[in-house]
PDB file of C-alpha atoms in Angstrom:
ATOM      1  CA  UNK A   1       8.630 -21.600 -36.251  1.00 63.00           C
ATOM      2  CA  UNK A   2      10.985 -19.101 -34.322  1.00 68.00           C
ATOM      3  CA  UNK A   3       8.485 -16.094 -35.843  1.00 68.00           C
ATOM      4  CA  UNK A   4       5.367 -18.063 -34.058  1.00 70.00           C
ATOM      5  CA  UNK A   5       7.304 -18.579 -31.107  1.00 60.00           C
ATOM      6  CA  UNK A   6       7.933 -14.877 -30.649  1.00 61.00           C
ATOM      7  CA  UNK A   7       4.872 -14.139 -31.385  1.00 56.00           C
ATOM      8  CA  UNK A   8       3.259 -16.221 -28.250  1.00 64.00           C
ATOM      9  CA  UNK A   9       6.294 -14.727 -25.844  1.00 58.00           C
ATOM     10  CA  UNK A  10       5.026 -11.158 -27.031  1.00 53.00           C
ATOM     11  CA  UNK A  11       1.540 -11.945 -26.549  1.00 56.00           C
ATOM     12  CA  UNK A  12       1.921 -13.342 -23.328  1.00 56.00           C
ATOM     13  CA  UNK A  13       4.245 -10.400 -22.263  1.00 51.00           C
ATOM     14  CA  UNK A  14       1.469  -8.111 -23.368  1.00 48.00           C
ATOM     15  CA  UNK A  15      -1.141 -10.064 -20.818  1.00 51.00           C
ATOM     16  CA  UNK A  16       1.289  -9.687 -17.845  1.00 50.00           C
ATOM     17  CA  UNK A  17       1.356  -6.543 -18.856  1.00 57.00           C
ATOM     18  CA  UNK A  18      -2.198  -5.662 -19.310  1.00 63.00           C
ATOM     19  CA  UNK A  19      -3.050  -6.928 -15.962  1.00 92.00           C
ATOM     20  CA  UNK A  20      -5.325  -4.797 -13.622  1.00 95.00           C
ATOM     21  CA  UNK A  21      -3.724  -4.045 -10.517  1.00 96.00           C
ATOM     22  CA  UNK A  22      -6.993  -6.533  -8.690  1.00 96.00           C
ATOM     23  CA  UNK A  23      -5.181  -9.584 -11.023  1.00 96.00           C
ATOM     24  CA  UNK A  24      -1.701  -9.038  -9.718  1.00 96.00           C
ATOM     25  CA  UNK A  25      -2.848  -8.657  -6.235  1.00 96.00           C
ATOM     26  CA  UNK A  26      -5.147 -12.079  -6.741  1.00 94.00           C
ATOM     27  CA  UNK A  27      -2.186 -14.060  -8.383  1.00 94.00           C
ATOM     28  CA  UNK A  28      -0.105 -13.124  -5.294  1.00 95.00           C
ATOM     29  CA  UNK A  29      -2.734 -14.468  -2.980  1.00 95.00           C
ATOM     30  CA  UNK A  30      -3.614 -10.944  -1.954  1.00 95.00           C
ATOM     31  CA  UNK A  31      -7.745 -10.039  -1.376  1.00 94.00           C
ATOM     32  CA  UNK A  32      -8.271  -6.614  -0.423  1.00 95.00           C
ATOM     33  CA  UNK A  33     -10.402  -6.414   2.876  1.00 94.00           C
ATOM     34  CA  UNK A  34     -13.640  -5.098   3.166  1.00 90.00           C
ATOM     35  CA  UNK A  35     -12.916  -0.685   4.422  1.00 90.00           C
ATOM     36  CA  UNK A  36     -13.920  -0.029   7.802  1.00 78.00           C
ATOM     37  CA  UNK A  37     -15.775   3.084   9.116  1.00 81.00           C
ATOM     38  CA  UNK A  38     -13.397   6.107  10.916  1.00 85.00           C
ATOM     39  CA  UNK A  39     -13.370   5.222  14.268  1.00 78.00           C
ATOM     40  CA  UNK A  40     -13.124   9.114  14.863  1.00 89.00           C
ATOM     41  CA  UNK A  41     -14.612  12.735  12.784  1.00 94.00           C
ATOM     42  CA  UNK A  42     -13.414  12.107   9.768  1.00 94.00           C
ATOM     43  CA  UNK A  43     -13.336  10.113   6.512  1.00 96.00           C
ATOM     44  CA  UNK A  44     -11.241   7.841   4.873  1.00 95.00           C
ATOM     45  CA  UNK A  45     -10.545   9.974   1.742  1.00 96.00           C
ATOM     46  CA  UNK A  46     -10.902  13.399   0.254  1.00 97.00           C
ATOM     47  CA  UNK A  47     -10.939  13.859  -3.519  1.00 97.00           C
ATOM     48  CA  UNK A  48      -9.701  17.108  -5.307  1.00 97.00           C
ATOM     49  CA  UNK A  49      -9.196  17.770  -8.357  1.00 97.00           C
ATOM     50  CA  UNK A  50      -7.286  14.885  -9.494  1.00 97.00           C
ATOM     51  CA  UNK A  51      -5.700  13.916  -6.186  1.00 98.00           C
ATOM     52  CA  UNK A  52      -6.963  11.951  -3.600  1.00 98.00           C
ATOM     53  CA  UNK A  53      -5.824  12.126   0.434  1.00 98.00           C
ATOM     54  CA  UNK A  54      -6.232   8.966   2.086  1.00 98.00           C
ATOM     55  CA  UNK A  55      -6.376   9.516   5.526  1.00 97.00           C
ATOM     56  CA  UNK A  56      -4.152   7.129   7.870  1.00 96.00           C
ATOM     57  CA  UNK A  57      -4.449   3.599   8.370  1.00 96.00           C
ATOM     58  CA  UNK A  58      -2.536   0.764  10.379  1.00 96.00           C
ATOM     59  CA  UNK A  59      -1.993  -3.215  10.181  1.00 97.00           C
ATOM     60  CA  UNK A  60      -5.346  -4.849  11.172  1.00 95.00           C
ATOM     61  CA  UNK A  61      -7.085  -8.029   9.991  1.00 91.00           C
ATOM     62  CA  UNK A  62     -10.394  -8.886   8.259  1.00 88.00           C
ATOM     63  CA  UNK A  63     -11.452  -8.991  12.018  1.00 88.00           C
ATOM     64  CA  UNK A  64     -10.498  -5.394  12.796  1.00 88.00           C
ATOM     65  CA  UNK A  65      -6.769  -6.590  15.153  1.00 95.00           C
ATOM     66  CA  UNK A  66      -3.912  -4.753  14.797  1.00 96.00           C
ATOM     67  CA  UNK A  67      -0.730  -5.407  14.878  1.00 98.00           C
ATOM     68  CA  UNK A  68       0.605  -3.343  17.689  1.00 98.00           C
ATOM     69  CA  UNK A  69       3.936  -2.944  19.271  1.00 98.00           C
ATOM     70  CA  UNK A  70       7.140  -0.816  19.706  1.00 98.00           C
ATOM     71  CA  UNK A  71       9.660  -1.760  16.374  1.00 98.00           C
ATOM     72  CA  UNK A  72      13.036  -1.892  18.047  1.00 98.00           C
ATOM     73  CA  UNK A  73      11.447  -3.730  21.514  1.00 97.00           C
ATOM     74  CA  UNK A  74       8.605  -5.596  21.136  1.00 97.00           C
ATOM     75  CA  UNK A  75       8.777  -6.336  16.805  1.00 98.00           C
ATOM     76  CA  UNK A  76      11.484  -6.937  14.638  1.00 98.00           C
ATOM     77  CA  UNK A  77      12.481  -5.416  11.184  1.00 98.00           C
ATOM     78  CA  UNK A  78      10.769  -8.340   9.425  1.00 98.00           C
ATOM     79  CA  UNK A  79       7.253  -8.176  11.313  1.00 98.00           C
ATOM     80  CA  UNK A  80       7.319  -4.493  10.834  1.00 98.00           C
ATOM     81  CA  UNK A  81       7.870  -5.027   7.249  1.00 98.00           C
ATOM     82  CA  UNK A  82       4.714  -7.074   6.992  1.00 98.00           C
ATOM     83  CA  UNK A  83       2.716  -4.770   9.195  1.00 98.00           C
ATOM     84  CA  UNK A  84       3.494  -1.681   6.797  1.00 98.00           C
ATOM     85  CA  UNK A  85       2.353  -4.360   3.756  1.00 98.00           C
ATOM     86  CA  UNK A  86      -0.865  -5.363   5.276  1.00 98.00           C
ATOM     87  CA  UNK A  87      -1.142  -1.485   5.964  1.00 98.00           C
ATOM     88  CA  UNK A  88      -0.881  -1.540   2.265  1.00 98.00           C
ATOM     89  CA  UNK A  89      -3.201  -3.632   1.674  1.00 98.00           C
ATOM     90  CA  UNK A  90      -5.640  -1.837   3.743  1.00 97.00           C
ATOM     91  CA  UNK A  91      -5.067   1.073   1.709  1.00 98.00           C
ATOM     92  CA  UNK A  92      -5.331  -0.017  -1.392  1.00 98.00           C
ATOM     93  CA  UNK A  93      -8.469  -1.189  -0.128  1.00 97.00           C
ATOM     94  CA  UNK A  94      -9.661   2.158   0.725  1.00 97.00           C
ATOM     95  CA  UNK A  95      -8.831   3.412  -2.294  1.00 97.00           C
ATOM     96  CA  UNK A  96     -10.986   0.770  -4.748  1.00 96.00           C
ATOM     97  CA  UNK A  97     -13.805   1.492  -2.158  1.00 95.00           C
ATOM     98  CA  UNK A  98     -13.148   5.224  -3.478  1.00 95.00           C
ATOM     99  CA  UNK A  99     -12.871   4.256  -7.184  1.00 96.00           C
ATOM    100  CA  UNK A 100     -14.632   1.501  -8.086  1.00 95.00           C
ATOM    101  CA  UNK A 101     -11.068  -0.194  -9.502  1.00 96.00           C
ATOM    102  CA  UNK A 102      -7.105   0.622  -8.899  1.00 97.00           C
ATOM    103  CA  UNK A 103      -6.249   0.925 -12.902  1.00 96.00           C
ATOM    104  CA  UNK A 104      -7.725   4.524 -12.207  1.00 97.00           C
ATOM    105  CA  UNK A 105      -4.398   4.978 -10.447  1.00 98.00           C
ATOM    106  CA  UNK A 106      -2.371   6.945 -12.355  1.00 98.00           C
ATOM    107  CA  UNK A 107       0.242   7.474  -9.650  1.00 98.00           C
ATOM    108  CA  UNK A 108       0.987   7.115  -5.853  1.00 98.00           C
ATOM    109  CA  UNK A 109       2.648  10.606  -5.469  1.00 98.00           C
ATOM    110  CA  UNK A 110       3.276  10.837  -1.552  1.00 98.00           C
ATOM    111  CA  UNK A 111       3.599   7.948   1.461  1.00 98.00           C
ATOM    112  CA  UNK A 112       3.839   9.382   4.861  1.00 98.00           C
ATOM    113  CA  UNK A 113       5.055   6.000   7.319  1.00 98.00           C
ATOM    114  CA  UNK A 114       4.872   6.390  10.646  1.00 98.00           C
ATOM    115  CA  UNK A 115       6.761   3.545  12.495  1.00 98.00           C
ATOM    116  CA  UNK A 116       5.906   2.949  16.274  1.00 98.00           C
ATOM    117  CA  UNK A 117       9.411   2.683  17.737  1.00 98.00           C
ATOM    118  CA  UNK A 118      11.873   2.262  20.457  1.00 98.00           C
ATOM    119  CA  UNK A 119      14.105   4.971  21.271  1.00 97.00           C
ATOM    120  CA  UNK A 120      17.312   3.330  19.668  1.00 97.00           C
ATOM    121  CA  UNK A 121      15.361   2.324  16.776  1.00 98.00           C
ATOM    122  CA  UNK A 122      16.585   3.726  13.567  1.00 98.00           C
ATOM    123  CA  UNK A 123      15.312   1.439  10.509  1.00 98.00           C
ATOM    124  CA  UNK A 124      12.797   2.801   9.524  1.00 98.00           C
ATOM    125  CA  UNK A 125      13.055   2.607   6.200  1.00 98.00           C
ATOM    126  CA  UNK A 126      13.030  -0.656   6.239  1.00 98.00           C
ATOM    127  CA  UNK A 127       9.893  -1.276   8.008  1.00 98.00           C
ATOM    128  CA  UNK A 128       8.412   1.248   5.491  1.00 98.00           C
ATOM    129  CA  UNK A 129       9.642  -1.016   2.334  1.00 98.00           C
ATOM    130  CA  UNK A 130       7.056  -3.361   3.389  1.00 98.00           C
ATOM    131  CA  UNK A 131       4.622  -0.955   1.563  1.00 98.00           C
ATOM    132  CA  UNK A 132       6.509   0.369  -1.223  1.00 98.00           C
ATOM    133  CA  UNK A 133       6.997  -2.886  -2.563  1.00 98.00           C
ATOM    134  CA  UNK A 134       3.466  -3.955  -2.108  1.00 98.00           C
ATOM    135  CA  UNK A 135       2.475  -0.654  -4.243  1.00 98.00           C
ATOM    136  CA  UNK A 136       4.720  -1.748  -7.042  1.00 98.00           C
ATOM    137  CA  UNK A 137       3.634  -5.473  -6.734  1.00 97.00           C
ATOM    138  CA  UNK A 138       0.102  -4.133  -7.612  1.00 97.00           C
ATOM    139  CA  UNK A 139       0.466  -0.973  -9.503  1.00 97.00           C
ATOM    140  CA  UNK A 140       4.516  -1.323 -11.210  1.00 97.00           C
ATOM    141  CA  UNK A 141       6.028   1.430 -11.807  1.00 97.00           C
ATOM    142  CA  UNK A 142       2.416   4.012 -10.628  1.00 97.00           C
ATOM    143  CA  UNK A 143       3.261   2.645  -7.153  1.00 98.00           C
ATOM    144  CA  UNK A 144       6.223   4.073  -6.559  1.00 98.00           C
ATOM    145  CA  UNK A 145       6.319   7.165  -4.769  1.00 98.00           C
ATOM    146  CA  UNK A 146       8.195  10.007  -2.738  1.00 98.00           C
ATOM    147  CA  UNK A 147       8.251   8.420   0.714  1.00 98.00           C
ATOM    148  CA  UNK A 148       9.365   9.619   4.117  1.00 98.00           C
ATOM    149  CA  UNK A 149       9.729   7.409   6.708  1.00 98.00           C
ATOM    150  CA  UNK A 150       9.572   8.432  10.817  1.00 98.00           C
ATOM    151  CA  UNK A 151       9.496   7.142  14.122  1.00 98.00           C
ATOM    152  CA  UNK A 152       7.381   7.894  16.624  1.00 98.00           C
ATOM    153  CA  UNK A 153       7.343   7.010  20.361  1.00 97.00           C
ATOM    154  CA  UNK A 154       3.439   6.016  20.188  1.00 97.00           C
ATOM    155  CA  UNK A 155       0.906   5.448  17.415  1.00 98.00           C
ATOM    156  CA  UNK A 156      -2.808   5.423  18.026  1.00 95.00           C
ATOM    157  CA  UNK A 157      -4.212   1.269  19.565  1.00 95.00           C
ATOM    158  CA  UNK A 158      -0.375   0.879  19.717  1.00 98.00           C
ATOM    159  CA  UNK A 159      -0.232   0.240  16.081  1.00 98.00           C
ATOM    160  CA  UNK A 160       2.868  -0.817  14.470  1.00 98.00           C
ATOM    161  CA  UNK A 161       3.074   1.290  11.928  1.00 98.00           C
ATOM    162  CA  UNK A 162       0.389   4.362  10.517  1.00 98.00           C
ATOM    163  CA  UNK A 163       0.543   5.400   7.018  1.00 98.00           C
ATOM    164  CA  UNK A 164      -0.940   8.251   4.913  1.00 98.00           C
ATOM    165  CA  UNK A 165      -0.964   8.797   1.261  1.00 97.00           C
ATOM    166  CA  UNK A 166      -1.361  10.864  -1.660  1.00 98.00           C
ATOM    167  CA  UNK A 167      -2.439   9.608  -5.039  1.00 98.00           C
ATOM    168  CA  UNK A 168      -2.967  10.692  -8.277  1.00 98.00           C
ATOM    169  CA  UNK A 169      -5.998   9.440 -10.258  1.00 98.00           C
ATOM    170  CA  UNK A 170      -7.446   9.733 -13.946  1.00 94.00           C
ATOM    171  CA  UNK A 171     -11.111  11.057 -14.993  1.00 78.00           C
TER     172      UNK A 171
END
């Protein structure tokens, strides 16, 4: 009986496991949005080689709204946090859009954060942790990444928060 029982903890191990980074996303309640076009000259990715650029994106909605303000005056920690994860979100977006399906992640290599932000405003990297963490909620230990996290005195549409990133993908 305890040899059976081990047996159905390792199998069901092996199924959390095995889950594509689209299941862990769904079983946290998480659908990735439909990409929208650049609103400028450029594209949301560039492939080469084995490395793909995604080009920056911020916090908006299925309905295309931001969420804007200065972290420091107008947000706190905690909405900046979940404006860097729905930035996330977005991004992971972009980059199924680009491959057809995440497990052809092998790695998020680089995060670039840029944090809208009040003079006196120094955390930063705790806004920013509101992506990490959704990368490793969807991709374990291929979503974490170098990171840097700055603040700047304006973002483009008063965004939040802007973020670029690097990944590494398989053939």
């Amino acid at each position: 009986m305890k040899t059976i029982l081990s047996l159905i903890a390792l199998f069901f191990s092996l199924k959390i496991l095995a889950q594509t980074p689209e299941e862990k996303l769904s079983a946290a309640g998480i659908l990735l949005p439909s990409v929208s076009s650049p609103v400028a000259n450029y594209v949301n990715a560039v492939r080469t080689g084995n490395l793909i650029f995604l080009s920056g994106k911020g916090p908006s909605d299925p309905q295309g709204k931001y969420i804007t303000g200065k972290l420091g005056a107008d947000l706190s920690i905690e909405q900046g946090y979940a404006a860097a994860r729905l930035t996330a979100i977005n991004q992971l977006a972009a980059l199924k859009k680009e491959l057809g399906e995440l497990s052809k992640i092998k790695r998020i290599v680089k995060v670039l954060g840029l944090v809208n932000s009040a003079s006196d405003f120094y955390d930063q990297p705790k806004v920013m942790n509101g992506f990490s963490d959704l990368m490793v909620l969807a991709l374990g230990e291929k979503g974490k990444h170098a990171r840097s996290a700055i603040g700047t005195n304006t973002l483009p549409f008063n965004m939040a928060v802007e973020v670029e990133l690097i990944v590494e993908i398989t053939d």
